[in-house]
Amino acid sequence: NTGCLDSIVTPIQVKVNEKPAAQIIASSNACESAKVNINANVISKDSVVQYSWNLGNGNIVRTPSPTTSTAYQRPGIYKLQLIVETDKNCTDTAFMQITVRALPTVSVNAPITICLGQSTQLTANSSASISWRTQSNNVLCTNCNSIQVQPNVNSRYTVVATDSAGCSTATTTSVNVVQPLRMQVSGNDSICIGESRQ
């Protein structure tokens, strides 16, 4: 052992793959029970092979698609998480918060029965803006709690309550129309005094 040392330096090329940049695109406000469309916006030089979504309501979605959707059944604040992964095994995580609003409440008077030719008033109560529609979806009135109707046949009416956030609730009531009786008399058109006819 002479105690002599030597070294060899060999260059090694290391390729550093670029990390993707992910962002969640969705409305920050939603209505209870309404469908929410959620999209991923990713900047990456490499191909994204998987989008892993935690939608905050117990739904976990793993998909090669950058889009998904869900519906939140209760009002509240939900935190979303997205993890994107490229074909080079690089990942990025994005977060977003969605506020889900409760639907407005609305009540309307019970079904009403009227005679043909009569009119009646229908009244709804809600803190939201109220509109009325026929069963064929024609708008009768907007921003009005009460309407006067005079249908010729049994009819159903829809009440839609819409709040300032655009969340809406619908309910229905009906008006039943009693048609007049039709009488038909037959038999001889003349009788003698003291006689009777059926």
XYZ file of C-alpha atoms in Angstrom:
198
model
C 0.000 0.000 0.000
C 1.692 3.138 -1.256
C -1.032 5.487 -0.079
C -1.529 6.899 -3.561
C -5.036 7.942 -4.593
C -6.646 8.824 -7.876
C -10.120 9.856 -8.922
C -12.160 9.717 -12.069
C -14.909 12.228 -12.786
C -17.641 10.997 -15.066
C -20.385 13.472 -16.011
C -23.929 12.169 -15.578
C -26.825 13.817 -17.325
C -29.892 14.265 -15.148
C -33.097 15.388 -16.840
C -35.336 17.459 -14.608
C -38.968 17.157 -15.647
C -41.027 20.279 -15.246
C -43.767 20.247 -12.625
C -47.306 20.931 -13.917
C -49.319 23.902 -12.654
C -52.939 23.065 -11.813
C -55.967 25.255 -11.164
C -59.613 24.406 -10.396
C -62.182 26.271 -12.484
C -65.734 26.350 -11.083
C -68.278 28.772 -9.707
C -67.490 29.680 -6.105
C -71.223 29.733 -5.335
C -73.770 26.991 -5.958
C -77.346 26.126 -5.066
C -78.332 23.189 -2.907
C -78.959 20.014 -4.974
C -77.962 21.733 -8.235
C -75.383 20.248 -10.603
C -71.956 21.911 -10.368
C -69.566 21.602 -13.313
C -65.901 21.532 -12.286
C -62.926 21.825 -14.630
C -59.157 21.578 -14.335
C -56.880 24.098 -15.999
C -53.358 22.655 -16.238
C -50.202 24.137 -17.698
C -47.730 21.356 -18.458
C -45.134 20.484 -21.075
C -45.873 16.816 -20.452
C -49.100 14.892 -20.845
C -51.450 14.774 -17.871
C -52.481 11.160 -17.310
C -54.663 11.445 -14.221
C -56.864 13.951 -12.430
C -57.674 13.006 -8.832
C -60.587 14.981 -7.385
C -61.750 15.244 -3.797
C -65.033 17.122 -4.168
C -65.512 17.795 -0.469
C -68.793 15.906 -0.176
C -67.387 12.401 0.095
C -66.957 11.945 -3.654
C -63.473 10.895 -4.790
C -62.989 10.837 -8.565
C -59.919 9.614 -10.450
C -60.167 10.137 -14.167
C -58.095 10.953 -17.264
C -60.629 13.697 -18.038
C -60.103 17.286 -16.842
C -63.825 17.744 -16.167
C -66.187 16.377 -13.547
C -69.420 17.367 -11.820
C -71.291 16.855 -8.587
C -74.304 18.085 -6.612
C -74.154 19.228 -3.005
C -77.243 18.103 -1.100
C -76.764 20.386 1.894
C -75.865 24.064 2.218
C -72.415 24.884 3.565
C -68.807 25.478 2.570
C -67.064 22.673 0.678
C -63.307 22.408 0.087
C -62.194 20.870 -3.204
C -58.801 19.325 -3.905
C -57.289 18.401 -7.265
C -54.082 16.432 -7.810
C -52.804 16.193 -11.388
C -50.146 13.713 -12.480
C -48.129 13.736 -15.692
C -46.664 10.846 -17.636
C -43.309 11.759 -16.027
C -44.803 11.151 -12.553
C -44.725 14.836 -11.664
C -47.683 16.176 -9.700
C -49.294 19.400 -8.564
C -52.132 20.061 -6.144
C -54.800 22.763 -6.352
C -57.512 23.790 -3.900
C -60.802 25.666 -4.127
C -63.756 26.469 -1.895
C -67.425 26.403 -2.941
C -70.222 27.977 -0.914
C -73.516 26.107 -1.334
C -76.642 28.134 -0.602
C -79.902 26.779 0.784
C -82.921 26.809 -1.519
C -85.640 29.367 -0.757
C -88.868 28.131 0.806
C -92.293 28.755 -0.714
C -95.849 27.861 0.270
C -99.028 28.129 -1.775
C -102.725 27.786 -1.011
C -104.312 24.340 -1.231
C -106.179 23.188 -4.370
C -109.369 25.198 -4.985
C -112.684 24.174 -6.537
C -114.771 26.709 -8.457
C -117.736 26.649 -10.804
C -117.311 27.340 -14.512
C -117.252 31.086 -15.110
C -115.942 31.941 -11.665
C -112.480 33.309 -10.908
C -110.270 32.726 -7.891
C -107.108 34.120 -6.362
C -103.961 32.045 -5.903
C -101.466 33.217 -3.279
C -97.901 32.133 -2.523
C -95.660 33.154 0.354
C -91.871 33.381 0.212
C -89.054 35.770 1.070
C -87.794 35.240 -2.496
C -89.175 36.607 -5.766
C -92.213 34.663 -6.999
C -93.324 33.876 -10.541
C -96.328 31.878 -11.773
C -96.543 29.484 -14.719
C -99.242 27.404 -16.323
C -98.960 23.635 -16.686
C -97.721 24.252 -20.242
C -94.929 26.428 -18.737
C -96.307 29.757 -19.950
C -95.363 32.605 -17.597
C -98.437 34.243 -16.061
C -96.777 36.735 -13.755
C -93.346 37.628 -12.337
C -92.594 39.302 -9.007
C -96.142 38.830 -7.753
C -97.333 36.876 -4.745
C -100.955 36.585 -5.925
C -102.690 36.089 -9.254
C -106.326 35.974 -10.348
C -107.255 33.048 -12.608
C -110.434 31.943 -14.384
C -109.809 28.579 -16.032
C -112.449 26.750 -18.057
C -111.129 23.297 -17.167
C -109.173 21.727 -14.330
C -105.777 23.449 -14.321
C -102.464 23.165 -12.500
C -100.223 26.141 -11.707
C -96.527 26.195 -10.811
C -95.023 28.681 -8.371
C -91.274 29.372 -8.648
C -89.453 31.219 -5.858
C -86.029 32.608 -6.860
C -83.656 34.313 -4.429
C -80.975 36.941 -5.067
C -78.336 34.228 -5.608
C -80.400 32.625 -8.379
C -81.392 29.574 -6.340
C -84.990 28.517 -6.934
C -87.687 26.226 -5.580
C -90.886 25.200 -7.365
C -94.199 23.892 -6.080
C -97.667 23.473 -7.596
C -101.323 23.997 -6.822
C -104.471 23.339 -8.827
C -107.895 24.746 -9.577
C -110.694 22.258 -10.191
C -113.565 23.538 -12.338
C -117.061 22.131 -11.815
C -118.894 22.035 -15.140
C -122.619 22.968 -15.193
C -125.178 20.162 -15.255
C -126.824 19.457 -18.583
C -130.505 18.494 -18.355
C -132.528 16.936 -21.141
C -136.336 16.720 -21.010
C -138.189 14.304 -23.277
C -141.826 13.209 -23.682
C -145.117 14.809 -24.729
C -145.092 18.568 -24.735
C -148.736 18.895 -23.659
C -150.948 17.327 -20.978
C -154.493 17.709 -19.800
C -155.470 19.166 -16.466
C -155.079 16.545 -13.794
C -152.634 14.430 -15.809
C -149.005 13.861 -14.975
C -146.003 12.851 -17.016
C -142.705 11.290 -16.027
